[in-house]
């Protein structure tokens, strides 16, 4: 079981020191990518990732600092699963520590990291790119939140015919219901799901025409780090105005359901 009950956190959801201590206690395999204002940005892999990770799983959290449930959900999930997980696994526990501490979407430079994953000159993004190298994954999971959301929703970027999105939302909606709006953040959704961008041309069109030329993490992963036969990048969103405990539980449920979908 997790070392703590997230409903009884003895710190705020934005305590990066507590988060980092949790990861360092959990694993000796934490690797420091870089430091921002003195805070380490870490990554870790399990033993299985030392081989061929092409059938493996990538999970990240904390790209936006005002979305705190994912970082604690990922830690809790790892506390229960890291030692026994038999697929290659690569984790990025919090890519934006200063944003988390300051409860802001952007990083210490005012940058929105999720619009610049192509930017090798950025110290965090450059270190992230270097750490991944040419690795390929079967599944990439990006955990997020949305303060305007009315429920859970999911962006799905499939490569091939692997489209687990609707069943994943079904697994999680017993905790927090779906956001059933037809339009979310300017994009058309169907029952909490937006699935799109199976080709390179489609993905690049989304970046240029809708996002002003900046690459989100999921699109960059889909273009450069997904298994080209049957991979999928998933960006899962919970409503950040809902209960923190419920949001953490929902993210943990989503991780389990997503991994089950490739078993």
PDB file of C-alpha atoms in Angstrom:
ATOM      1  CA  UNK A   1       0.000   0.000   0.000  1.00  0.00           C
ATOM      2  CA  UNK A   2       0.989   3.652  -0.365  1.00  0.00           C
ATOM      3  CA  UNK A   3       3.035   5.146   2.464  1.00  0.00           C
ATOM      4  CA  UNK A   4       0.271   7.633   3.168  1.00  0.00           C
ATOM      5  CA  UNK A   5      -3.413   8.128   2.620  1.00  0.00           C
ATOM      6  CA  UNK A   6      -3.772  11.000   0.187  1.00  0.00           C
ATOM      7  CA  UNK A   7      -6.884  12.144   2.041  1.00  0.00           C
ATOM      8  CA  UNK A   8      -4.637  12.791   5.048  1.00  0.00           C
ATOM      9  CA  UNK A   9      -1.731  14.618   3.421  1.00  0.00           C
ATOM     10  CA  UNK A  10       0.359  16.432   6.021  1.00  0.00           C
ATOM     11  CA  UNK A  11       1.407  19.045   3.493  1.00  0.00           C
ATOM     12  CA  UNK A  12      -0.100  20.953   0.604  1.00  0.00           C
ATOM     13  CA  UNK A  13      -0.452  19.448  -2.838  1.00  0.00           C
ATOM     14  CA  UNK A  14       2.328  21.814  -3.960  1.00  0.00           C
ATOM     15  CA  UNK A  15       5.081  20.666  -1.577  1.00  0.00           C
ATOM     16  CA  UNK A  16       7.829  19.638  -3.994  1.00  0.00           C
ATOM     17  CA  UNK A  17      10.266  18.756  -1.225  1.00  0.00           C
ATOM     18  CA  UNK A  18       7.782  16.206   0.140  1.00  0.00           C
ATOM     19  CA  UNK A  19       7.165  14.839  -3.341  1.00  0.00           C
ATOM     20  CA  UNK A  20      10.878  14.489  -4.063  1.00  0.00           C
ATOM     21  CA  UNK A  21      11.466  12.824  -0.692  1.00  0.00           C
ATOM     22  CA  UNK A  22       8.762  10.293  -1.542  1.00  0.00           C
ATOM     23  CA  UNK A  23      10.461   9.349  -4.798  1.00  0.00           C
ATOM     24  CA  UNK A  24      13.932   9.191  -3.262  1.00  0.00           C
ATOM     25  CA  UNK A  25      12.617   6.918  -0.522  1.00  0.00           C
ATOM     26  CA  UNK A  26      10.899   4.731  -3.080  1.00  0.00           C
ATOM     27  CA  UNK A  27      13.762   4.173  -5.514  1.00  0.00           C
ATOM     28  CA  UNK A  28      17.520   4.464  -5.778  1.00  0.00           C
ATOM     29  CA  UNK A  29      17.118   4.708  -9.536  1.00  0.00           C
ATOM     30  CA  UNK A  30      16.066   8.363  -9.603  1.00  0.00           C
ATOM     31  CA  UNK A  31      18.222  10.265 -12.086  1.00  0.00           C
ATOM     32  CA  UNK A  32      18.597  14.035 -12.003  1.00  0.00           C
ATOM     33  CA  UNK A  33      17.930  15.488 -15.452  1.00  0.00           C
ATOM     34  CA  UNK A  34      18.744  19.056 -14.541  1.00  0.00           C
ATOM     35  CA  UNK A  35      18.074  21.656 -11.835  1.00  0.00           C
ATOM     36  CA  UNK A  36      15.815  24.675 -11.942  1.00  0.00           C
ATOM     37  CA  UNK A  37      16.341  27.295  -9.256  1.00  0.00           C
ATOM     38  CA  UNK A  38      18.077  24.643  -7.185  1.00  0.00           C
ATOM     39  CA  UNK A  39      15.324  22.032  -7.504  1.00  0.00           C
ATOM     40  CA  UNK A  40      16.172  18.734  -9.208  1.00  0.00           C
ATOM     41  CA  UNK A  41      14.018  17.504 -12.076  1.00  0.00           C
ATOM     42  CA  UNK A  42      14.132  13.718 -11.932  1.00  0.00           C
ATOM     43  CA  UNK A  43      13.342  10.680 -14.022  1.00  0.00           C
ATOM     44  CA  UNK A  44      13.526   6.959 -13.328  1.00  0.00           C
ATOM     45  CA  UNK A  45      13.190   3.649 -15.091  1.00  0.00           C
ATOM     46  CA  UNK A  46      12.576   0.147 -13.827  1.00  0.00           C
ATOM     47  CA  UNK A  47      14.959  -2.742 -14.474  1.00  0.00           C
ATOM     48  CA  UNK A  48      12.943  -3.967 -17.450  1.00  0.00           C
ATOM     49  CA  UNK A  49      13.593  -0.688 -19.277  1.00  0.00           C
ATOM     50  CA  UNK A  50      17.269  -1.584 -19.555  1.00  0.00           C
ATOM     51  CA  UNK A  51      16.316  -3.872 -22.428  1.00  0.00           C
ATOM     52  CA  UNK A  52      14.039  -2.969 -25.335  1.00  0.00           C
ATOM     53  CA  UNK A  53      11.406  -0.468 -24.100  1.00  0.00           C
ATOM     54  CA  UNK A  54       9.384  -0.579 -27.342  1.00  0.00           C
ATOM     55  CA  UNK A  55       6.628  -2.521 -25.585  1.00  0.00           C
ATOM     56  CA  UNK A  56       6.904  -0.316 -22.544  1.00  0.00           C
ATOM     57  CA  UNK A  57       5.066   2.493 -20.808  1.00  0.00           C
ATOM     58  CA  UNK A  58       5.903   6.179 -20.417  1.00  0.00           C
ATOM     59  CA  UNK A  59       4.172   8.252 -17.717  1.00  0.00           C
ATOM     60  CA  UNK A  60       4.673  11.918 -16.856  1.00  0.00           C
ATOM     61  CA  UNK A  61       3.077  14.406 -14.481  1.00  0.00           C
ATOM     62  CA  UNK A  62       3.570  17.950 -13.294  1.00  0.00           C
ATOM     63  CA  UNK A  63       4.100  19.642 -16.658  1.00  0.00           C
ATOM     64  CA  UNK A  64       1.715  22.334 -15.426  1.00  0.00           C
ATOM     65  CA  UNK A  65       2.358  23.366 -11.842  1.00  0.00           C
ATOM     66  CA  UNK A  66      -1.239  24.261 -11.013  1.00  0.00           C
ATOM     67  CA  UNK A  67      -2.295  20.654 -11.666  1.00  0.00           C
ATOM     68  CA  UNK A  68      -1.145  18.899  -8.512  1.00  0.00           C
ATOM     69  CA  UNK A  69      -3.228  15.700  -8.261  1.00  0.00           C
ATOM     70  CA  UNK A  70      -1.275  13.868 -11.000  1.00  0.00           C
ATOM     71  CA  UNK A  71       2.101  14.128  -9.243  1.00  0.00           C
ATOM     72  CA  UNK A  72       0.757  12.540  -6.057  1.00  0.00           C
ATOM     73  CA  UNK A  73      -1.236   9.948  -7.958  1.00  0.00           C
ATOM     74  CA  UNK A  74       1.855   8.865  -9.868  1.00  0.00           C
ATOM     75  CA  UNK A  75       3.879   8.588  -6.650  1.00  0.00           C
ATOM     76  CA  UNK A  76       1.157   6.516  -4.967  1.00  0.00           C
ATOM     77  CA  UNK A  77       0.843   4.291  -8.029  1.00  0.00           C
ATOM     78  CA  UNK A  78       4.602   3.749  -8.130  1.00  0.00           C
ATOM     79  CA  UNK A  79       4.724   2.951  -4.413  1.00  0.00           C
ATOM     80  CA  UNK A  80       2.400   0.036  -5.044  1.00  0.00           C
ATOM     81  CA  UNK A  81       3.595  -1.084  -8.485  1.00  0.00           C
ATOM     82  CA  UNK A  82       7.183  -0.097  -9.280  1.00  0.00           C
ATOM     83  CA  UNK A  83       8.877  -3.149  -7.760  1.00  0.00           C
ATOM     84  CA  UNK A  84       6.592  -5.660  -9.465  1.00  0.00           C
ATOM     85  CA  UNK A  85       5.968  -3.965 -12.817  1.00  0.00           C
ATOM     86  CA  UNK A  86       7.311  -6.316 -15.488  1.00  0.00           C
ATOM     87  CA  UNK A  87       7.091  -4.083 -18.568  1.00  0.00           C
ATOM     88  CA  UNK A  88       9.704  -1.444 -19.400  1.00  0.00           C
ATOM     89  CA  UNK A  89       8.658   1.689 -17.520  1.00  0.00           C
ATOM     90  CA  UNK A  90       9.900   5.275 -17.793  1.00  0.00           C
ATOM     91  CA  UNK A  91       8.599   7.899 -15.367  1.00  0.00           C
ATOM     92  CA  UNK A  92       8.895  11.681 -15.163  1.00  0.00           C
ATOM     93  CA  UNK A  93       7.408  12.523 -11.729  1.00  0.00           C
ATOM     94  CA  UNK A  94       7.319  16.325 -12.086  1.00  0.00           C
ATOM     95  CA  UNK A  95       8.717  18.231 -15.052  1.00  0.00           C
ATOM     96  CA  UNK A  96       7.896  21.669 -13.641  1.00  0.00           C
ATOM     97  CA  UNK A  97       8.904  21.832  -9.948  1.00  0.00           C
ATOM     98  CA  UNK A  98       8.886  25.623  -9.636  1.00  0.00           C
ATOM     99  CA  UNK A  99       5.453  25.781 -11.242  1.00  0.00           C
ATOM    100  CA  UNK A 100       4.215  23.182  -8.745  1.00  0.00           C
ATOM    101  CA  UNK A 101       5.644  25.116  -5.796  1.00  0.00           C
ATOM    102  CA  UNK A 102       4.165  28.394  -7.008  1.00  0.00           C
ATOM    103  CA  UNK A 103       0.862  26.814  -8.114  1.00  0.00           C
ATOM    104  CA  UNK A 104       1.218  28.203 -11.634  1.00  0.00           C
ATOM    105  CA  UNK A 105       0.754  26.635 -15.064  1.00  0.00           C
ATOM    106  CA  UNK A 106       4.033  28.009 -16.398  1.00  0.00           C
ATOM    107  CA  UNK A 107       7.603  27.396 -15.334  1.00  0.00           C
ATOM    108  CA  UNK A 108      10.114  29.734 -13.668  1.00  0.00           C
ATOM    109  CA  UNK A 109      10.688  31.529 -16.979  1.00  0.00           C
ATOM    110  CA  UNK A 110       7.013  32.014 -17.745  1.00  0.00           C
ATOM    111  CA  UNK A 111       7.073  29.234 -20.348  1.00  0.00           C
ATOM    112  CA  UNK A 112       4.239  26.784 -20.915  1.00  0.00           C
ATOM    113  CA  UNK A 113       6.234  23.565 -21.257  1.00  0.00           C
ATOM    114  CA  UNK A 114       3.339  21.833 -22.938  1.00  0.00           C
ATOM    115  CA  UNK A 115       3.707  24.069 -25.960  1.00  0.00           C
ATOM    116  CA  UNK A 116       7.443  23.622 -26.455  1.00  0.00           C
ATOM    117  CA  UNK A 117       8.508  19.976 -26.387  1.00  0.00           C
ATOM    118  CA  UNK A 118      10.418  20.601 -29.603  1.00  0.00           C
ATOM    119  CA  UNK A 119      12.588  23.246 -27.878  1.00  0.00           C
ATOM    120  CA  UNK A 120      15.910  21.515 -27.228  1.00  0.00           C
ATOM    121  CA  UNK A 121      17.359  24.847 -26.062  1.00  0.00           C
ATOM    122  CA  UNK A 122      15.099  24.865 -23.002  1.00  0.00           C
ATOM    123  CA  UNK A 123      17.070  23.314 -20.103  1.00  0.00           C
ATOM    124  CA  UNK A 124      14.297  20.955 -18.977  1.00  0.00           C
ATOM    125  CA  UNK A 125      13.045  20.032 -22.443  1.00  0.00           C
ATOM    126  CA  UNK A 126      16.574  19.547 -23.759  1.00  0.00           C
ATOM    127  CA  UNK A 127      17.436  17.247 -20.851  1.00  0.00           C
ATOM    128  CA  UNK A 128      14.148  15.388 -21.362  1.00  0.00           C
ATOM    129  CA  UNK A 129      14.872  14.879 -25.060  1.00  0.00           C
ATOM    130  CA  UNK A 130      18.396  13.668 -24.341  1.00  0.00           C
ATOM    131  CA  UNK A 131      17.208  11.219 -21.692  1.00  0.00           C
ATOM    132  CA  UNK A 132      14.702   9.636 -24.089  1.00  0.00           C
ATOM    133  CA  UNK A 133      17.100   9.388 -26.994  1.00  0.00           C
ATOM    134  CA  UNK A 134      15.530   7.101 -29.581  1.00  0.00           C
ATOM    135  CA  UNK A 135      13.344   5.124 -27.179  1.00  0.00           C
ATOM    136  CA  UNK A 136       9.954   3.944 -28.413  1.00  0.00           C
ATOM    137  CA  UNK A 137       6.927   3.119 -26.251  1.00  0.00           C
ATOM    138  CA  UNK A 138       3.716   1.210 -26.706  1.00  0.00           C
ATOM    139  CA  UNK A 139       1.873   3.609 -24.424  1.00  0.00           C
ATOM    140  CA  UNK A 140       2.527   7.216 -23.371  1.00  0.00           C
ATOM    141  CA  UNK A 141       0.440   8.598 -20.507  1.00  0.00           C
ATOM    142  CA  UNK A 142       0.409  12.342 -19.750  1.00  0.00           C
ATOM    143  CA  UNK A 143      -1.488  13.273 -16.584  1.00  0.00           C
ATOM    144  CA  UNK A 144      -3.135  16.720 -16.429  1.00  0.00           C
ATOM    145  CA  UNK A 145      -5.925  18.764 -14.866  1.00  0.00           C
ATOM    146  CA  UNK A 146      -8.224  21.557 -16.028  1.00  0.00           C
ATOM    147  CA  UNK A 147      -9.747  24.157 -13.714  1.00  0.00           C
ATOM    148  CA  UNK A 148     -12.606  24.775 -16.169  1.00  0.00           C
ATOM    149  CA  UNK A 149     -13.478  21.086 -16.540  1.00  0.00           C
ATOM    150  CA  UNK A 150     -16.837  19.738 -15.423  1.00  0.00           C
ATOM    151  CA  UNK A 151     -15.621  16.161 -15.286  1.00  0.00           C
ATOM    152  CA  UNK A 152     -12.914  13.907 -16.667  1.00  0.00           C
ATOM    153  CA  UNK A 153     -11.898  13.945 -20.315  1.00  0.00           C
ATOM    154  CA  UNK A 154      -9.238  12.478 -22.565  1.00  0.00           C
ATOM    155  CA  UNK A 155      -7.179  13.360 -25.632  1.00  0.00           C
ATOM    156  CA  UNK A 156      -6.233  10.203 -27.522  1.00  0.00           C
ATOM    157  CA  UNK A 157      -3.530  10.088 -30.211  1.00  0.00           C
ATOM    158  CA  UNK A 158      -3.508   6.570 -31.667  1.00  0.00           C
ATOM    159  CA  UNK A 159      -0.967   5.050 -33.992  1.00  0.00           C
ATOM    160  CA  UNK A 160      -2.696   2.221 -35.816  1.00  0.00           C
ATOM    161  CA  UNK A 161      -5.953   0.737 -34.548  1.00  0.00           C
ATOM    162  CA  UNK A 162      -5.293   0.851 -30.801  1.00  0.00           C
ATOM    163  CA  UNK A 163      -7.968   3.215 -29.440  1.00  0.00           C
ATOM    164  CA  UNK A 164      -8.679   2.423 -25.768  1.00  0.00           C
ATOM    165  CA  UNK A 165      -9.963   5.898 -24.836  1.00  0.00           C
ATOM    166  CA  UNK A 166     -13.669   5.289 -24.311  1.00  0.00           C
ATOM    167  CA  UNK A 167     -13.137   2.186 -22.191  1.00  0.00           C
ATOM    168  CA  UNK A 168     -10.568   4.036 -20.064  1.00  0.00           C
ATOM    169  CA  UNK A 169     -13.028   6.827 -19.337  1.00  0.00           C
ATOM    170  CA  UNK A 170     -15.633   4.214 -18.448  1.00  0.00           C
ATOM    171  CA  UNK A 171     -13.213   2.743 -15.912  1.00  0.00           C
ATOM    172  CA  UNK A 172     -12.726   6.104 -14.199  1.00  0.00           C
ATOM    173  CA  UNK A 173     -16.166   7.715 -14.307  1.00  0.00           C
ATOM    174  CA  UNK A 174     -17.364   5.850 -11.216  1.00  0.00           C
ATOM    175  CA  UNK A 175     -15.131   8.239  -9.236  1.00  0.00           C
ATOM    176  CA  UNK A 176     -15.533  11.445 -11.251  1.00  0.00           C
ATOM    177  CA  UNK A 177     -18.063  11.588 -14.102  1.00  0.00           C
ATOM    178  CA  UNK A 178     -17.181  12.506 -17.662  1.00  0.00           C
ATOM    179  CA  UNK A 179     -17.266  16.056 -18.952  1.00  0.00           C
ATOM    180  CA  UNK A 180     -20.017  15.669 -21.538  1.00  0.00           C
ATOM    181  CA  UNK A 181     -19.733  19.060 -23.244  1.00  0.00           C
ATOM    182  CA  UNK A 182     -19.550  19.027 -27.036  1.00  0.00           C
ATOM    183  CA  UNK A 183     -16.659  21.490 -26.963  1.00  0.00           C
ATOM    184  CA  UNK A 184     -13.808  21.588 -24.444  1.00  0.00           C
ATOM    185  CA  UNK A 185     -10.999  24.134 -24.596  1.00  0.00           C
ATOM    186  CA  UNK A 186     -11.990  24.999 -28.144  1.00  0.00           C
ATOM    187  CA  UNK A 187     -11.976  21.426 -29.487  1.00  0.00           C
ATOM    188  CA  UNK A 188     -14.905  19.132 -30.361  1.00  0.00           C
ATOM    189  CA  UNK A 189     -15.385  16.269 -27.892  1.00  0.00           C
ATOM    190  CA  UNK A 190     -17.723  13.283 -27.835  1.00  0.00           C
ATOM    191  CA  UNK A 191     -18.677  12.075 -24.353  1.00  0.00           C
ATOM    192  CA  UNK A 192     -15.381  13.220 -22.883  1.00  0.00           C
ATOM    193  CA  UNK A 193     -13.152  11.901 -25.666  1.00  0.00           C
ATOM    194  CA  UNK A 194     -11.220  13.496 -28.518  1.00  0.00           C
ATOM    195  CA  UNK A 195      -9.381  10.953 -30.685  1.00  0.00           C
ATOM    196  CA  UNK A 196      -7.405  12.301 -33.616  1.00  0.00           C
ATOM    197  CA  UNK A 197      -4.132  12.637 -35.460  1.00  0.00           C
ATOM    198  CA  UNK A 198      -3.180   9.198 -36.717  1.00  0.00           C
ATOM    199  CA  UNK A 199      -0.751  10.530 -39.349  1.00  0.00           C
ATOM    200  CA  UNK A 200       2.283  12.778 -39.160  1.00  0.00           C
ATOM    201  CA  UNK A 201       0.549  15.291 -41.419  1.00  0.00           C
ATOM    202  CA  UNK A 202      -2.506  15.460 -39.157  1.00  0.00           C
ATOM    203  CA  UNK A 203      -0.409  15.964 -36.034  1.00  0.00           C
ATOM    204  CA  UNK A 204       1.738  18.654 -37.604  1.00  0.00           C
ATOM    205  CA  UNK A 205      -1.405  20.384 -38.858  1.00  0.00           C
ATOM    206  CA  UNK A 206      -2.793  20.478 -35.312  1.00  0.00           C
ATOM    207  CA  UNK A 207       0.427  22.058 -34.063  1.00  0.00           C
ATOM    208  CA  UNK A 208       0.640  24.687 -36.801  1.00  0.00           C
ATOM    209  CA  UNK A 209      -3.033  25.596 -37.199  1.00  0.00           C
ATOM    210  CA  UNK A 210      -4.346  25.225 -33.638  1.00  0.00           C
ATOM    211  CA  UNK A 211      -1.372  25.533 -31.293  1.00  0.00           C
ATOM    212  CA  UNK A 212       0.730  28.252 -32.895  1.00  0.00           C
ATOM    213  CA  UNK A 213       3.654  26.007 -33.753  1.00  0.00           C
ATOM    214  CA  UNK A 214       4.435  24.731 -30.257  1.00  0.00           C
ATOM    215  CA  UNK A 215       4.469  20.982 -29.645  1.00  0.00           C
ATOM    216  CA  UNK A 216       2.628  19.490 -26.663  1.00  0.00           C
ATOM    217  CA  UNK A 217       4.274  16.536 -24.955  1.00  0.00           C
ATOM    218  CA  UNK A 218       1.765  14.015 -26.314  1.00  0.00           C
ATOM    219  CA  UNK A 219       2.182  15.084 -29.941  1.00  0.00           C
ATOM    220  CA  UNK A 220       5.983  15.109 -29.712  1.00  0.00           C
ATOM    221  CA  UNK A 221       5.885  11.641 -28.147  1.00  0.00           C
ATOM    222  CA  UNK A 222       3.496  10.399 -30.823  1.00  0.00           C
ATOM    223  CA  UNK A 223       5.755  11.667 -33.602  1.00  0.00           C
ATOM    224  CA  UNK A 224       9.085  10.526 -32.167  1.00  0.00           C
ATOM    225  CA  UNK A 225       8.670   7.965 -29.397  1.00  0.00           C
ATOM    226  CA  UNK A 226       5.654   5.746 -30.053  1.00  0.00           C
ATOM    227  CA  UNK A 227       5.649   2.272 -31.511  1.00  0.00           C
ATOM    228  CA  UNK A 228       4.640   2.948 -35.105  1.00  0.00           C
ATOM    229  CA  UNK A 229       2.504  -0.173 -35.423  1.00  0.00           C
ATOM    230  CA  UNK A 230       0.190   0.025 -32.441  1.00  0.00           C
ATOM    231  CA  UNK A 231       1.107   2.802 -30.025  1.00  0.00           C
ATOM    232  CA  UNK A 232      -1.043   5.414 -28.326  1.00  0.00           C
ATOM    233  CA  UNK A 233      -0.460   8.705 -26.496  1.00  0.00           C
ATOM    234  CA  UNK A 234      -3.058   9.637 -23.890  1.00  0.00           C
ATOM    235  CA  UNK A 235      -3.557  12.994 -22.175  1.00  0.00           C
ATOM    236  CA  UNK A 236      -5.928  12.536 -19.266  1.00  0.00           C
ATOM    237  CA  UNK A 237      -7.600  15.488 -17.541  1.00  0.00           C
ATOM    238  CA  UNK A 238      -9.392  15.750 -14.202  1.00  0.00           C
ATOM    239  CA  UNK A 239     -11.287  18.839 -12.982  1.00  0.00           C
ATOM    240  CA  UNK A 240      -8.947  20.631 -10.581  1.00  0.00           C
ATOM    241  CA  UNK A 241     -11.810  22.259  -8.661  1.00  0.00           C
ATOM    242  CA  UNK A 242     -13.054  18.836  -7.513  1.00  0.00           C
ATOM    243  CA  UNK A 243     -11.878  16.984  -4.388  1.00  0.00           C
ATOM    244  CA  UNK A 244      -8.103  16.412  -4.353  1.00  0.00           C
ATOM    245  CA  UNK A 245      -8.617  12.935  -2.937  1.00  0.00           C
ATOM    246  CA  UNK A 246     -11.024  11.991  -5.718  1.00  0.00           C
ATOM    247  CA  UNK A 247      -8.728  13.435  -8.367  1.00  0.00           C
ATOM    248  CA  UNK A 248      -5.767  11.405  -7.083  1.00  0.00           C
ATOM    249  CA  UNK A 249      -7.881   8.250  -6.988  1.00  0.00           C
ATOM    250  CA  UNK A 250      -9.086   8.903 -10.527  1.00  0.00           C
ATOM    251  CA  UNK A 251      -5.585   9.378 -11.925  1.00  0.00           C
ATOM    252  CA  UNK A 252      -4.438   6.186 -10.246  1.00  0.00           C
ATOM    253  CA  UNK A 253      -7.412   4.355 -11.708  1.00  0.00           C
ATOM    254  CA  UNK A 254      -6.618   5.757 -15.140  1.00  0.00           C
ATOM    255  CA  UNK A 255      -3.010   4.558 -14.997  1.00  0.00           C
ATOM    256  CA  UNK A 256      -4.135   1.055 -14.027  1.00  0.00           C
ATOM    257  CA  UNK A 257      -6.803   0.934 -16.722  1.00  0.00           C
ATOM    258  CA  UNK A 258      -4.445   2.233 -19.422  1.00  0.00           C
ATOM    259  CA  UNK A 259      -1.807  -0.355 -18.587  1.00  0.00           C
ATOM    260  CA  UNK A 260      -4.432  -3.108 -18.464  1.00  0.00           C
ATOM    261  CA  UNK A 261      -5.481  -2.103 -21.987  1.00  0.00           C
ATOM    262  CA  UNK A 262      -2.136  -3.276 -23.401  1.00  0.00           C
ATOM    263  CA  UNK A 263      -1.868  -6.436 -21.298  1.00  0.00           C
TER     264      UNK A 263
END
